[in-house]
């Protein structure tokens, strides 16, 4: 076919694969902003890439072996793991409780549905800054309340063991509504007949909860888990604003360590290596979760 | 009807998100004047010296037909932001404010303009600057930044608390410091406040005085790092002990502004920190202890008393758009007139020109503690040891590791263990 006919075909979408043409602009855009930077990150991780040096020689997998033998990296790995598990499990429990609560009809139900999302839609940096003020040992409101109840003052953010739990607590407060929202959508879509059948058979409330509600909700629970896992794995905002990885390195997660290495020490090679390792971890884990839960049927 | 309504709302939301998230960088260009106005962008630290200058910017802009836009950043953030701009050879900034510790690194990476030519061609008076500061901002004979504000460290003590407890003079040695801190931690007040937050410009900054006073050496004679020597371990133990036991709650994570706040609020009997705290401590708007603070040299150890040296200067990035105008601005802002004016109108206990320090108006205004402050400060400026913190290119990483070690010791780790670990890591990347 000649050129003119081909162009007409494309423009009037009479080609054999119109969806390809329609999707092409978006695919090209996503490709540019995701794939290409990732490839450059892989390139950077294979070189001794420091911003202060003009030479950036190829060093193969040396950056990776440096990172994997670095005690500080494994410390950050543990911190990340603590953060994820410590935040995820309470979020699920609280989120589920909130969702069940929302499902019932009570006065103020409608207002509650709008208000309970407030923590999630607030900017994380703002949350971090406000909590720092509240937690200030001498001038913060939390210590004011504790001391007026006769309890000792807290210095949680200066404590190597407690600091990460403060961050986890804030994460739970901030994201439980999000989990609740997803589970609430699931609850709304529950079929009624199994419940009627169960009550006819004499099942108790707990039994119908455990054997009917939870299994029906499981795809939603898994979706919520995946969302939250991916988010907490790379969480940065509140950690940076509140502790910057301190005290010591007790709240330094892998992402924070990569940030420090790349943007404080200007050692982009090692920072990229840490990031690629994180990428591999998350690909492997999400594949395992997806396969196990059979979501991608 | 509903569908179009939804579409309308959705598009409004999209537009407002797009507008809201646009970065508020960049200066305002002058609107349609026939003479082209140049805009200078400067990255500056959030500091009282900068605030004092901001009040006078209008005058400079009017006299010179330039617009000056200050990007004011806190100390921790200014390094990452300016270093990224320098590393990417961007022309985002015409002037950056940076600290002496980083000049060797920036000079070697060839990120800053060598200012010797501009100095010669404009005849800027360099003799008048505090020579220690000038040296700190130079590398290999080239001046890379003009000293804007400079400081050393000193001991500040609350004379009222001292008198109430029958202590007549400030501690002169570190041992005396510890015993007085212990004695005065009672009845809701605390013995001492110092920087605890991890960082080369935070806890390491004050601790280095103890390190040097106990006889620590950053490098051995053959150039090997030596941060886990017995003297170093001892200095860390003393520092951690002071902050864990005799500092206000949360004191092990204090940044310099929290140290300053605690002195201003009269919570602590002593503090060791920057000489330029004085102007904020004696400011009746913010301080409850005006006139009650005494100033003395930092306590000495076996090897002597080691006040710090830190100076922030104005430098010009290599790829700046308007280097000549930038240099003119820098000369103006560090000139004797402006330093004196900002000192008299604002809080500038940190000037860098000797002529200002000796000016009778300056001495009259900054007559804290009956002239003691000026005495101790000029002595500290003259006695300060250039390698108070080692001026090596990898200082950022070196210092960061020491800051972490200090933080860990304050949490309970053994000083020997923490420093051995830091030594190992430092040897690792210094090869």
XYZ file of C-alpha atoms in Angstrom:
728
model
C 0.000 0.000 0.000
C 1.203 3.461 -0.669
C 2.103 5.963 2.040
C -1.060 8.045 1.836
C -3.317 5.074 2.281
C -1.295 3.879 5.255
C -1.487 7.274 6.971
C -5.238 7.429 6.423
C -5.536 4.018 7.926
C -3.613 5.054 11.020
C -5.468 8.318 11.492
C -8.910 6.812 11.113
C -7.985 3.890 13.331
C -8.868 1.355 10.694
C -5.647 -0.454 11.197
C -5.604 -4.074 12.390
C -4.374 -3.080 15.861
C -5.938 0.266 16.856
C -5.248 -0.362 20.537
C -1.532 -0.364 19.873
C -1.657 3.059 18.301
C -3.850 4.477 21.038
C -1.663 3.141 23.814
C 1.618 4.013 22.167
C 2.026 7.579 23.536
C 1.455 6.466 27.108
C 3.716 3.464 26.745
C 6.485 5.617 25.343
C 6.094 8.091 28.222
C 6.173 5.397 30.880
C 9.108 3.759 29.197
C 11.050 7.010 29.279
C 10.380 7.806 32.898
C 10.732 4.337 34.357
C 12.755 1.954 32.224
C 15.451 4.316 31.065
C 16.338 5.642 34.544
C 16.401 2.071 35.836
C 18.819 1.088 33.086
C 20.979 4.073 33.978
C 20.867 3.007 37.604
C 22.142 -0.421 36.606
C 24.880 1.280 34.589
C 25.805 3.499 37.559
C 25.901 0.568 39.939
C 28.537 -1.118 37.799
C 30.884 1.864 37.900
C 32.837 3.690 40.585
C 30.534 6.673 40.109
C 31.353 9.512 42.484
C 30.127 13.009 41.754
C 33.363 14.564 42.962
C 35.527 12.622 40.539
C 35.877 13.077 36.844
C 36.852 9.435 36.247
C 34.106 6.931 36.683
C 35.729 3.571 35.875
C 33.904 0.329 35.321
C 34.206 -1.901 38.381
C 31.826 -4.724 37.628
C 30.075 -6.133 40.655
C 32.433 -4.552 43.198
C 29.804 -2.072 44.416
C 27.421 -4.947 45.047
C 29.960 -6.986 46.964
C 30.903 -3.885 49.002
C 27.279 -3.297 49.904
C 26.508 -6.926 50.732
C 29.504 -7.130 53.075
C 28.716 -3.810 54.736
C 27.453 -4.152 58.306
C 25.596 -0.863 57.993
C 23.661 -2.228 54.995
C 22.481 -5.294 56.901
C 21.543 -3.030 59.816
C 19.403 -1.041 57.419
C 17.929 -4.275 56.085
C 16.901 -5.281 59.605
C 15.473 -1.838 60.280
C 13.441 -2.017 57.075
C 12.154 -5.468 58.020
C 11.213 -4.308 61.509
C 9.454 -1.293 60.057
C 7.458 -3.307 57.525
C 6.327 -6.090 59.830
C 5.843 -3.824 62.833
C 3.598 -1.539 60.810
C 1.798 -3.983 58.535
C 0.267 -6.324 61.084
C -1.310 -3.690 63.360
C -2.482 -1.765 60.285
C -4.353 -4.828 59.052
C -5.974 -5.467 62.391
C -6.929 -1.849 62.999
C -7.957 -1.398 59.358
C -10.211 -4.415 59.513
C -11.781 -3.227 62.748
C -12.384 0.217 61.281
C -13.887 -1.286 58.145
C -16.244 -3.478 60.168
C -17.210 -0.442 62.216
C -17.908 1.623 59.127
C -20.071 -1.147 57.820
C -22.545 -0.782 60.630
C -25.196 1.898 60.692
C -24.785 4.239 63.580
C -25.261 7.931 64.193
C -22.477 9.932 62.674
C -21.722 7.121 60.259
C -21.617 9.441 57.279
C -19.395 12.044 58.939
C -17.171 9.263 60.240
C -16.693 7.984 56.730
C -15.293 11.335 55.616
C -13.253 12.104 58.710
C -11.546 8.796 59.250
C -9.499 9.234 56.073
C -7.842 12.436 57.314
C -4.563 10.835 58.452
C -4.070 9.188 55.076
C -4.652 12.280 52.998
C -2.408 14.514 55.095
C 1.039 15.167 53.651
C 3.541 12.820 55.325
C 6.139 15.579 55.766
C 3.601 17.690 57.634
C 2.720 14.716 59.838
C 6.404 14.225 60.613
C 6.963 17.867 61.534
C 3.894 18.078 63.767
C 4.785 14.889 65.584
C 8.321 16.130 66.181
C 6.867 19.176 67.880
C 4.476 17.081 69.937
C 7.219 14.680 70.964
C 9.728 17.333 72.000
C 10.884 16.266 75.478
C 10.657 19.717 77.002
C 8.142 21.692 75.006
C 5.958 19.008 73.429
C 2.368 18.326 74.336
C 2.840 14.584 74.816
C 5.237 15.068 77.686
C 2.953 17.720 79.107
C 0.115 15.196 79.224
C 2.324 12.453 80.614
C 3.712 14.577 83.401
C 0.298 15.893 84.395
C -0.775 12.282 84.832
C 2.236 11.749 87.019
C 4.091 9.610 84.487
C 7.774 10.115 83.645
C 8.790 12.194 80.625
C 9.451 10.326 77.411
C 12.534 10.744 75.257
C 11.513 8.163 72.713
C 13.054 9.856 69.699
C 16.460 10.015 71.416
C 16.319 6.378 72.405
C 17.996 3.923 70.065
C 15.484 1.184 70.724
C 12.330 3.228 70.923
C 12.788 5.603 67.999
C 11.811 3.110 65.322
C 8.667 2.154 67.218
C 7.615 5.787 67.313
C 7.954 5.877 63.534
C 6.045 2.608 63.234
C 3.291 3.966 65.458
C 2.951 7.046 63.282
C 2.833 4.864 60.187
C 0.041 2.796 61.706
C -1.917 5.932 62.583
C -1.402 7.333 59.122
C -2.212 4.328 56.985
C -4.767 2.222 58.861
C -7.571 4.289 57.296
C -6.190 3.416 53.882
C -6.325 -0.291 54.682
C -9.787 0.242 56.134
C -10.916 1.850 52.893
C -9.822 -1.114 50.807
C -11.387 -3.603 53.196
C -14.544 -1.547 53.407
C -14.926 -1.826 49.641
C -14.549 -5.561 50.085
C -17.175 -5.690 52.825
C -19.600 -3.799 50.637
C -19.318 -6.460 47.996
C -19.993 -9.425 50.272
C -22.814 -11.686 49.104
C -25.686 -12.063 51.573
C -26.837 -15.627 50.921
C -23.998 -17.491 52.671
C -24.685 -15.435 55.833
C -28.380 -16.260 55.715
C -27.570 -19.914 55.194
C -25.111 -19.855 58.072
C -27.544 -18.259 60.510
C -30.121 -20.842 59.530
C -27.558 -23.512 60.358
C -27.010 -21.898 63.762
C -23.590 -20.379 63.260
C -22.446 -17.820 65.831
C -21.259 -14.344 64.904
C -17.639 -15.312 65.413
C -18.031 -18.418 63.301
C -19.542 -16.549 60.402
C -16.796 -13.953 60.737
C -13.967 -16.442 60.626
C -15.382 -18.812 58.090
C -17.271 -16.465 55.810
C -16.109 -12.859 56.098
C -12.385 -13.433 56.281
C -12.158 -15.831 53.358
C -14.332 -13.542 51.229
C -12.151 -10.605 52.171
C -8.886 -12.386 51.540
C -8.263 -10.962 48.061
C -8.819 -7.461 49.470
C -6.576 -8.164 52.436
C -3.879 -9.321 50.072
C -4.251 -6.235 47.914
C -3.974 -4.039 50.992
C -0.896 -6.002 52.076
C 0.798 -5.586 48.738
C 0.113 -1.854 48.608
C 1.341 -1.267 52.128
C 4.328 -3.547 51.755
C 5.544 -1.738 48.690
C 5.053 1.608 50.386
C 6.712 0.827 53.713
C 9.595 -0.898 51.930
C 10.668 2.410 50.434
C 9.219 4.824 52.991
C 11.212 8.027 53.304
C 9.238 11.145 54.222
C 8.484 10.842 57.922
C 11.741 9.032 58.641
C 13.826 11.779 57.044
C 11.925 14.612 58.654
C 11.836 13.072 62.129
C 15.106 11.255 62.687
C 17.141 11.255 59.429
C 18.081 7.684 60.260
C 19.166 8.494 63.806
C 19.734 8.147 66.696
C 22.934 6.460 65.536
C 21.639 4.288 62.736
C 18.650 2.844 64.540
C 16.033 4.166 62.124
C 18.166 3.997 59.011
C 16.218 1.926 56.494
C 17.699 0.733 53.219
C 16.174 3.636 51.334
C 17.577 6.143 53.830
C 21.006 4.520 53.643
C 20.921 4.709 49.861
C 19.939 8.381 50.130
C 22.800 9.136 52.516
C 25.306 7.317 50.359
C 24.148 8.990 47.199
C 23.301 12.505 48.283
C 25.537 13.117 51.306
C 28.631 11.235 50.333
C 27.970 11.720 46.628
C 28.875 8.055 46.041
C 26.303 7.246 43.371
C 27.814 3.865 42.478
C 27.123 2.359 45.882
C 23.795 4.125 46.203
C 22.687 2.656 42.888
C 23.881 -0.778 44.002
C 21.761 -0.555 47.158
C 18.785 0.538 45.091
C 19.191 -2.301 42.587
C 19.403 -4.779 45.453
C 16.184 -3.324 46.832
C 14.575 -3.650 43.408
C 15.543 -7.312 43.175
C 14.211 -7.956 46.664
C 10.871 -6.407 45.919
C 10.478 -8.192 42.586
C 11.179 -11.544 44.186
C 8.858 -10.925 47.120
C 5.951 -9.649 45.061
C 6.269 -12.576 42.696
C 6.108 -14.970 45.640
C 3.054 -13.233 47.080
C 1.314 -13.088 43.729
C 1.988 -16.750 42.937
C 0.972 -17.944 46.395
C -2.251 -16.012 46.440
C -3.041 -16.872 42.872
C -4.289 -13.380 42.295
C -3.097 -13.250 38.739
C -5.289 -16.155 37.792
C -25.806 16.350 33.505
C -24.131 14.396 36.313
C -21.417 13.156 34.013
C -20.373 16.590 32.808
C -20.447 17.837 36.393
C -18.060 15.083 37.462
C -15.797 15.742 34.523
C -15.681 19.403 35.380
C -14.803 18.728 39.017
C -12.168 16.202 38.001
C -10.476 18.614 35.640
C -10.481 21.386 38.234
C -8.838 19.038 40.714
C -6.203 17.988 38.195
C -5.377 21.562 37.343
C -5.138 22.636 40.960
C -2.848 19.694 41.814
C -0.623 20.591 38.923
C -0.441 24.199 40.053
C 0.052 23.316 43.688
C 2.946 21.011 43.104
C 5.060 23.272 40.953
C 8.339 24.066 42.710
C 8.596 27.599 44.002
C 12.183 28.036 42.914
C 13.664 30.671 40.782
C 13.561 34.397 41.089
C 11.183 36.928 39.769
C 12.390 38.624 36.646
C 11.782 42.345 36.418
C 8.809 43.216 34.285
C 9.557 44.956 31.049
C 12.186 47.503 32.069
C 14.380 48.690 29.254
C 17.634 48.178 31.167
C 18.254 44.511 31.682
C 18.233 43.644 35.367
C 20.403 40.741 36.302
C 19.099 38.328 38.902
C 21.578 36.695 41.218
C 20.587 33.472 42.941
C 22.303 32.700 46.196
C 22.054 29.576 48.341
C 22.501 30.696 51.920
C 22.293 29.149 55.366
C 19.428 29.819 57.736
C 21.410 31.910 60.204
C 21.067 35.205 62.023
C 23.936 36.698 59.998
C 22.001 36.043 56.801
C 18.841 37.537 58.303
C 20.761 40.687 59.183
C 21.912 41.030 55.589
C 18.480 40.353 54.122
C 17.254 43.545 55.713
C 19.771 45.504 53.644
C 19.263 43.784 50.304
C 16.961 46.495 49.001
C 19.739 49.059 49.229
C 22.119 46.927 47.234
C 19.500 46.153 44.618
C 18.657 49.809 44.188
C 22.280 50.928 43.896
C 23.418 48.252 41.508
C 20.475 47.368 39.298
C 20.596 43.702 40.205
C 18.010 41.566 41.909
C 19.283 39.221 44.575
C 17.261 36.140 45.469
C 18.200 34.245 48.606
C 17.411 30.544 48.820
C 17.567 30.117 52.592
C 18.304 26.557 53.713
C 18.955 24.917 57.086
C 22.477 23.733 57.733
C 21.852 20.042 57.058
C 20.024 20.654 53.811
C 22.241 23.331 52.314
C 25.086 20.873 51.752
C 23.067 18.318 49.849
C 21.329 20.936 47.759
C 24.421 22.915 46.803
C 26.579 19.846 46.250
C 24.067 18.415 43.841
C 23.888 21.712 41.994
C 27.687 21.839 41.817
C 28.060 18.218 40.766
C 25.575 18.588 37.945
C 27.433 21.692 36.670
C 24.181 23.608 36.884
C 23.904 27.380 36.708
C 21.157 27.352 39.292
C 23.188 29.420 41.760
C 25.517 32.345 41.235
C 26.635 32.349 44.845
C 26.749 29.575 47.377
C 27.516 29.756 51.042
C 29.682 26.913 52.209
C 31.784 25.865 55.149
C 35.544 25.684 55.367
C 35.562 21.900 55.884
C 34.420 21.316 52.339
C 36.712 23.645 50.443
C 39.438 21.013 49.784
C 36.845 18.665 48.339
C 35.184 21.274 46.147
C 38.530 22.660 45.028
C 39.761 19.261 43.908
C 36.511 18.494 42.103
C 36.950 21.838 40.350
C 33.484 23.029 41.272
C 34.289 26.568 42.422
C 35.846 29.574 40.774
C 39.304 30.493 41.942
C 38.692 33.995 43.282
C 42.316 35.219 43.179
C 41.809 36.995 39.843
C 38.704 38.843 40.941
C 40.387 39.777 44.216
C 43.323 41.282 42.364
C 41.288 43.068 39.760
C 38.870 44.623 42.258
C 41.485 45.229 44.921
C 39.447 43.689 47.716
C 41.116 44.267 51.082
C 42.123 40.792 52.206
C 44.512 41.818 54.998
C 41.646 42.924 57.165
C 40.062 39.488 57.283
C 40.766 37.177 60.180
C 43.658 35.284 58.649
C 42.652 31.988 60.194
C 39.296 32.167 58.443
C 40.851 33.141 55.141
C 43.262 30.230 55.285
C 40.436 27.855 56.130
C 38.569 28.905 52.993
C 41.569 28.554 50.724
C 43.203 25.554 49.168
C 46.643 25.357 47.539
C 47.088 29.107 47.598
C 43.798 29.921 45.908
C 40.989 31.616 47.732
C 37.700 29.885 46.990
C 35.335 31.695 49.311
C 35.287 35.039 51.083
C 34.634 34.702 54.839
C 31.079 35.784 55.624
C 30.675 34.679 59.184
C 33.100 32.948 61.439
C 32.978 31.385 64.824
C 34.916 29.527 67.380
C 33.676 27.669 70.421
C 33.469 28.803 74.004
C 32.041 27.846 77.365
C 28.889 29.697 78.346
C 27.770 29.491 81.943
C 24.785 30.785 83.827
C 26.262 33.053 86.517
C 23.034 33.070 88.490
C 22.939 29.293 88.865
C 26.631 29.312 89.729
C 26.165 31.904 92.453
C 23.176 30.117 93.947
C 25.404 27.092 94.366
C 28.427 28.919 95.637
C 30.607 28.358 92.585
C 32.724 31.387 91.953
C 34.475 30.737 88.700
C 33.874 28.739 85.548
C 35.623 25.366 85.144
C 39.026 25.604 83.557
C 39.723 21.922 83.059
C 37.577 19.134 81.734
C 37.620 17.398 85.112
C 36.205 20.522 86.732
C 33.610 20.711 83.971
C 32.367 17.205 84.719
C 32.198 17.707 88.470
C 30.360 21.026 88.184
C 27.920 19.523 85.665
C 27.206 16.722 88.094
C 26.795 19.114 90.981
C 24.370 21.387 89.149
C 22.037 18.749 87.723
C 19.223 19.007 90.203
C 15.880 20.665 90.928
C 14.734 20.577 87.343
C 17.891 22.217 85.992
C 20.668 20.474 84.164
C 24.422 20.750 84.279
C 25.294 21.117 80.621
C 23.947 21.196 77.073
C 26.029 20.365 74.015
C 25.338 19.080 70.532
C 24.348 15.421 70.575
C 22.800 14.995 67.152
C 24.933 12.805 64.937
C 26.743 14.673 62.201
C 30.121 16.096 61.222
C 28.772 19.572 61.898
C 26.819 18.585 64.986
C 28.100 16.355 67.808
C 31.474 15.890 66.127
C 31.918 19.665 66.006
C 31.848 20.113 69.781
C 33.375 16.731 70.628
C 36.464 17.494 68.517
C 37.436 20.020 71.189
C 37.487 17.226 73.765
C 39.293 14.908 71.364
C 42.052 17.427 70.777
C 42.232 18.441 74.444
C 42.775 14.855 75.562
C 45.666 14.592 73.132
C 43.980 12.788 70.245
C 45.557 13.001 66.789
C 43.424 12.533 63.691
C 46.241 10.915 61.742
C 49.427 9.134 62.719
C 52.722 10.332 61.345
C 52.500 8.026 58.359
C 49.103 9.404 57.470
C 46.950 6.611 58.862
C 43.685 7.532 60.582
C 43.861 7.200 64.333
C 40.396 7.617 65.777
C 40.503 4.724 68.219
C 43.538 5.786 70.205
C 43.232 5.641 74.023
C 42.961 9.452 74.132
C 40.114 9.354 71.656
C 38.283 6.662 73.598
C 38.638 8.683 76.760
C 37.294 11.838 75.114
C 34.280 9.959 73.768
C 33.526 8.470 77.164
C 33.641 11.881 78.817
C 31.445 13.488 76.145
C 28.879 10.685 76.201
C 28.848 10.679 79.986
C 28.160 14.411 80.120
C 25.278 14.257 77.664
C 23.702 11.059 78.941
C 23.707 12.072 82.588
C 23.840 15.852 82.945
C 22.019 17.165 79.910
C 18.308 17.964 79.591
C 16.015 15.138 78.401
C 16.574 14.511 74.740
C 19.993 16.132 75.097
C 21.728 13.300 73.313
C 19.966 14.404 70.111
C 20.336 18.179 70.437
C 21.201 20.227 67.423
C 22.845 23.617 67.998
C 19.546 25.457 68.044
C 18.285 23.271 70.835
C 21.450 23.931 72.846
C 20.903 27.638 72.269
C 17.236 27.402 73.237
C 18.064 25.677 76.513
C 20.599 28.349 77.416
C 18.094 31.078 76.518
C 15.445 29.442 78.694
C 17.783 29.134 81.657
C 17.440 25.335 81.773
C 21.144 24.574 81.893
C 24.045 25.783 83.964
C 26.622 25.488 81.170
C 26.932 24.977 77.463
C 29.829 24.607 75.069
C 29.009 25.878 71.622
C 29.584 28.644 69.097
C 30.859 32.097 70.016
C 28.075 33.721 68.039
C 25.415 32.319 70.346
C 26.111 35.349 72.491
C 24.104 37.790 70.402
C 21.050 35.539 70.515
C 21.467 34.774 74.210
C 21.654 38.468 75.005
C 18.634 39.289 72.859
C 15.766 40.285 75.186
C 13.161 39.267 72.603
C 14.071 35.606 72.788
C 16.127 35.074 75.897
C 15.255 34.975 79.577
C 18.865 35.103 80.737
C 20.047 38.427 79.324
C 23.056 39.640 81.271
C 23.282 36.480 83.347
C 25.634 34.499 81.151
C 29.378 34.434 81.564
C 31.802 33.514 78.806
C 35.037 31.596 79.205
C 37.464 29.564 77.136
C 36.678 25.938 76.463
C 37.939 23.787 79.330
C 41.363 22.307 78.782
C 42.607 18.768 78.928
C 46.119 17.352 79.202
C 46.990 18.685 75.736
C 45.530 22.138 76.241
C 42.376 24.037 75.344
C 41.124 23.686 71.808
C 38.490 26.126 70.612
C 36.933 25.244 67.279
C 37.249 27.020 63.983
C 34.359 27.227 61.606
C 33.742 29.787 58.963
C 31.125 30.012 56.283
C 32.111 31.897 53.170
C 30.541 32.983 49.908
C 31.814 31.121 46.870
C 30.999 31.260 43.174
C 30.206 28.010 41.352
C 32.209 27.404 38.211
C 29.193 27.578 35.937
C 27.514 30.590 37.463
C 25.772 32.864 34.998
C 27.010 36.180 36.364
C 30.336 35.668 38.134
C 31.404 39.322 37.981
C 28.183 40.617 39.515
C 28.285 37.768 42.016
C 31.764 38.801 43.131
C 30.675 42.416 43.471
C 27.823 41.331 45.692
C 30.129 39.154 47.769
C 32.577 42.051 48.228
C 29.726 44.273 49.329
C 28.259 41.787 51.768
C 31.635 41.098 53.420
C 32.820 44.698 53.392
C 33.658 46.580 56.555
C 30.670 48.916 56.222
C 28.113 46.188 55.845
C 29.644 43.953 58.514
C 29.638 46.841 60.959
C 26.140 47.960 60.005
C 24.617 44.506 60.323
C 26.504 44.030 63.572
C 25.032 47.198 65.028
C 21.507 46.643 63.715
C 21.236 42.892 63.844
C 22.797 39.930 65.585
C 26.320 39.607 64.255
C 28.599 38.290 66.906
C 30.407 36.531 64.103
C 32.063 39.138 61.894
C 35.179 38.241 59.976
C 37.071 41.530 59.682
C 39.514 42.623 62.382
C 38.682 46.284 61.829
C 35.080 45.596 62.798
C 36.103 43.704 65.912
C 38.245 46.625 67.000
C 35.686 49.294 66.151
C 34.571 51.095 69.335
C 30.900 50.977 68.325
C 31.111 47.227 67.902
C 32.842 46.762 71.238
C 30.225 48.916 72.912
C 27.316 46.928 71.512
C 28.801 43.522 72.091
C 29.989 44.283 75.567
C 28.668 41.063 76.990
C 29.798 39.958 80.412
C 31.726 43.223 80.811
C 33.882 42.718 77.792
C 34.727 39.117 78.594
C 32.980 37.844 75.502
C 35.038 39.964 73.116
C 38.235 38.921 74.912
C 37.513 35.211 74.913
C 36.297 35.303 71.322
C 39.302 37.108 69.890
C 41.590 34.838 71.831
C 39.752 31.827 70.467
C 39.949 33.158 66.886
C 43.688 33.611 67.230
C 44.397 30.368 69.034
C 42.188 28.119 66.980
C 43.866 25.073 65.590
C 43.433 24.704 61.822
C 43.043 20.961 62.032
C 40.457 21.110 64.784
C 38.557 18.854 62.423
C 40.837 17.363 59.773
C 40.547 19.185 56.466
C 40.570 16.199 54.185
C 38.492 15.655 51.060
C 36.557 12.752 52.517
C 35.664 14.724 55.627
C 31.913 14.275 55.125
C 32.093 10.510 55.408
C 34.849 10.531 58.046
C 32.888 12.913 60.223
C 29.595 11.114 59.710
C 31.083 7.837 60.961
C 32.447 9.540 64.059
C 29.057 11.129 64.667
C 27.400 7.715 64.534
C 30.019 6.270 66.899
C 29.353 9.073 69.412
C 25.623 8.500 69.127
C 26.030 4.777 69.723
C 28.194 5.347 72.796
C 25.522 7.648 74.199
C 23.057 4.796 73.728
C 25.226 2.474 75.781
C 27.694 0.905 73.395
C 31.273 0.690 74.665
C 33.405 3.556 73.406
C 36.233 1.231 72.474
C 33.951 -0.948 70.368
C 32.236 1.956 68.632
C 35.536 3.681 67.808
C 37.190 0.476 66.633
C 34.283 0.023 64.285
C 34.543 3.613 63.046
C 38.292 3.177 62.568
C 37.722 0.054 60.498
C 35.147 1.766 58.273
C 37.331 4.849 57.844
C 40.358 2.786 56.884
C 38.088 0.994 54.441
C 37.179 4.007 52.365
C 40.362 6.031 52.786
C 42.406 3.546 50.798
